[in-house]
Amino acid sequence: MGIKFIKVSVCYFVIGVCLGMYMSMTENFNFTPVHVHINLLGWTAMTLAGLIYVAFPQAAETTLAKVHFWLHNIALPVMMISLALLVSGNESAGPGVAAGGTLMVLGIILFAINILKNVKAN
């Protein structure tokens, strides 16, 4: 699971950087919240989770790790697309942000449970 997290995180990093470059080139920073969340939850959090799972394979081999991976990767696009629509003026996208955010929090809670339960000193 660790390698999967790291590989997907690099995709989010490219998306976040390209969005940042687009905003800079157009001098339109309306998508700053989307840019920040893609970089934080997509690049940084997923990379760190991946590195933890590589360092502690007993945690990576659990069902909790798999569910965390899928929740994270379903939640983030739903939340970011909805947030982009919301900051563009589409107020009906609010429930998408809430649904994606709720799934994200659930995935992160499962990650925390997994780490607390399965990461042990040698």
mmCIF file of C-alpha atoms in Angstrom:
data_model
loop_
_atom_site.group_PDB
_atom_site.id
_atom_site.type_symbol
_atom_site.label_atom_id
_atom_site.label_comp_id
_atom_site.label_asym_id
_atom_site.label_seq_id
_atom_site.Cartn_x
_atom_site.Cartn_y
_atom_site.Cartn_z
ATOM 1 C CA MET A 1 0.000 0.000 0.000
ATOM 2 C CA GLY A 2 2.864 2.354 0.710
ATOM 3 C CA ILE A 3 4.067 2.429 -2.883
ATOM 4 C CA LYS A 4 0.495 2.936 -4.157
ATOM 5 C CA PHE A 5 0.073 5.936 -1.861
ATOM 6 C CA ILE A 6 3.375 7.438 -3.002
ATOM 7 C CA LYS A 7 2.657 6.939 -6.713
ATOM 8 C CA VAL A 8 -0.816 8.461 -6.517
ATOM 9 C CA SER A 9 0.505 11.331 -4.399
ATOM 10 C CA VAL A 10 2.863 12.306 -7.212
ATOM 11 C CA CYS A 11 -0.132 12.624 -9.544
ATOM 12 C CA TYR A 12 -1.800 14.979 -7.071
ATOM 13 C CA PHE A 13 1.476 16.921 -6.801
ATOM 14 C CA VAL A 14 1.517 17.483 -10.568
ATOM 15 C CA ILE A 15 -2.145 18.551 -10.532
ATOM 16 C CA GLY A 16 -1.553 20.936 -7.611
ATOM 17 C CA VAL A 17 1.520 22.510 -9.175
ATOM 18 C CA CYS A 18 -0.182 22.900 -12.559
ATOM 19 C CA LEU A 19 -3.197 24.518 -10.902
ATOM 20 C CA GLY A 20 -0.852 26.887 -9.067
ATOM 21 C CA MET A 21 0.914 27.759 -12.310
ATOM 22 C CA TYR A 22 -2.446 28.346 -14.043
ATOM 23 C CA MET A 23 -3.552 30.704 -11.264
ATOM 24 C CA SER A 24 -0.260 32.554 -11.431
ATOM 25 C CA MET A 25 -0.372 32.920 -15.217
ATOM 26 C CA THR A 26 -3.973 34.162 -15.238
ATOM 27 C CA GLU A 27 -3.571 36.184 -12.028
ATOM 28 C CA ASN A 28 -6.854 34.621 -10.906
ATOM 29 C CA PHE A 29 -6.498 33.024 -7.505
ATOM 30 C CA ASN A 30 -10.095 31.895 -6.984
ATOM 31 C CA PHE A 31 -8.975 28.261 -6.887
ATOM 32 C CA THR A 32 -6.464 28.781 -4.066
ATOM 33 C CA PRO A 33 -8.450 26.580 -1.633
ATOM 34 C CA VAL A 34 -8.490 23.777 -4.226
ATOM 35 C CA HIS A 35 -4.753 24.192 -4.901
ATOM 36 C CA VAL A 36 -3.940 24.107 -1.191
ATOM 37 C CA HIS A 37 -6.065 21.041 -0.433
ATOM 38 C CA ILE A 38 -4.756 19.080 -3.417
ATOM 39 C CA ASN A 39 -1.200 19.776 -2.303
ATOM 40 C CA LEU A 40 -1.850 19.104 1.391
ATOM 41 C CA LEU A 41 -4.201 16.114 1.239
ATOM 42 C CA GLY A 42 -3.106 14.756 -2.131
ATOM 43 C CA TRP A 43 0.641 15.276 -2.168
ATOM 44 C CA THR A 44 1.796 15.750 1.414
ATOM 45 C CA ALA A 45 -0.589 13.580 3.437
ATOM 46 C CA MET A 46 -0.551 10.719 0.943
ATOM 47 C CA THR A 47 3.232 10.789 0.632
ATOM 48 C CA LEU A 48 3.637 10.686 4.402
ATOM 49 C CA ALA A 49 1.089 7.874 4.719
ATOM 50 C CA GLY A 50 2.932 5.983 1.991
ATOM 51 C CA LEU A 51 6.284 6.426 3.709
ATOM 52 C CA ILE A 52 4.795 5.262 7.013
ATOM 53 C CA TYR A 53 3.330 2.209 5.300
ATOM 54 C CA VAL A 54 6.694 1.443 3.667
ATOM 55 C CA ALA A 55 8.459 1.759 7.031
ATOM 56 C CA PHE A 56 5.830 -0.361 8.810
ATOM 57 C CA PRO A 57 4.649 -3.042 6.371
ATOM 58 C CA GLN A 58 2.555 -4.741 9.067
ATOM 59 C CA ALA A 59 0.281 -1.684 8.983
ATOM 60 C CA ALA A 60 0.300 -1.544 5.172
ATOM 61 C CA GLU A 61 -0.964 -5.117 4.852
ATOM 62 C CA THR A 62 -4.191 -4.491 6.766
ATOM 63 C CA THR A 63 -7.722 -4.005 5.516
ATOM 64 C CA LEU A 64 -7.623 -0.632 7.282
ATOM 65 C CA ALA A 65 -4.815 0.490 4.938
ATOM 66 C CA LYS A 66 -6.751 -0.590 1.858
ATOM 67 C CA VAL A 67 -9.937 1.129 3.014
ATOM 68 C CA HIS A 68 -7.921 4.251 3.880
ATOM 69 C CA PHE A 69 -6.401 4.272 0.384
ATOM 70 C CA TRP A 70 -9.758 3.998 -1.376
ATOM 71 C CA LEU A 71 -11.589 6.447 0.866
ATOM 72 C CA HIS A 72 -8.799 8.996 0.401
ATOM 73 C CA ASN A 73 -8.805 8.584 -3.376
ATOM 74 C CA ILE A 74 -12.574 8.744 -3.714
ATOM 75 C CA ALA A 75 -13.005 11.607 -1.255
ATOM 76 C CA LEU A 76 -10.314 13.935 -2.571
ATOM 77 C CA PRO A 77 -11.527 14.232 -6.193
ATOM 78 C CA VAL A 78 -15.164 14.549 -5.067
ATOM 79 C CA MET A 79 -14.248 17.232 -2.556
ATOM 80 C CA MET A 80 -11.904 19.137 -4.908
ATOM 81 C CA ILE A 81 -14.192 19.120 -7.941
ATOM 82 C CA SER A 82 -17.074 20.219 -5.728
ATOM 83 C CA LEU A 83 -14.922 22.914 -4.107
ATOM 84 C CA ALA A 84 -13.842 24.190 -7.535
ATOM 85 C CA LEU A 85 -17.492 24.424 -8.558
ATOM 86 C CA LEU A 86 -18.403 26.098 -5.262
ATOM 87 C CA VAL A 87 -15.733 28.807 -5.505
ATOM 88 C CA SER A 88 -16.812 29.342 -9.124
ATOM 89 C CA GLY A 89 -20.251 30.335 -7.893
ATOM 90 C CA ASN A 90 -22.152 27.045 -8.082
ATOM 91 C CA GLU A 91 -23.663 26.957 -4.609
ATOM 92 C CA SER A 92 -25.316 23.583 -5.266
ATOM 93 C CA ALA A 93 -21.842 21.977 -5.022
ATOM 94 C CA GLY A 94 -21.774 22.429 -1.236
ATOM 95 C CA PRO A 95 -23.077 18.929 -0.485
ATOM 96 C CA GLY A 96 -20.291 17.459 -2.647
ATOM 97 C CA VAL A 97 -17.702 19.295 -0.572
ATOM 98 C CA ALA A 98 -19.370 18.020 2.593
ATOM 99 C CA ALA A 99 -19.618 14.426 1.325
ATOM 100 C CA GLY A 100 -16.007 14.382 0.131
ATOM 101 C CA GLY A 101 -14.819 15.996 3.352
ATOM 102 C CA THR A 102 -16.718 13.482 5.468
ATOM 103 C CA LEU A 103 -15.226 10.541 3.551
ATOM 104 C CA MET A 104 -11.773 12.114 3.888
ATOM 105 C CA VAL A 105 -12.111 12.488 7.654
ATOM 106 C CA LEU A 106 -13.328 8.899 7.912
ATOM 107 C CA GLY A 107 -10.329 7.674 5.905
ATOM 108 C CA ILE A 108 -7.922 9.637 8.082
ATOM 109 C CA ILE A 109 -9.530 8.286 11.254
ATOM 110 C CA LEU A 110 -9.073 4.750 9.901
ATOM 111 C CA PHE A 111 -5.440 5.599 9.126
ATOM 112 C CA ALA A 112 -4.958 6.797 12.712
ATOM 113 C CA ILE A 113 -6.551 3.636 14.109
ATOM 114 C CA ASN A 114 -4.339 1.528 11.871
ATOM 115 C CA ILE A 115 -1.186 3.321 12.968
ATOM 116 C CA LEU A 116 -2.065 3.201 16.653
ATOM 117 C CA LYS A 117 -2.969 -0.483 16.417
ATOM 118 C CA ASN A 118 -0.288 -1.843 14.061
ATOM 119 C CA VAL A 119 2.829 0.354 14.287
ATOM 120 C CA LYS A 120 5.077 -0.976 17.000
ATOM 121 C CA ALA A 121 8.735 -0.534 17.901
ATOM 122 C CA ASN A 122 10.897 -3.490 16.960
#
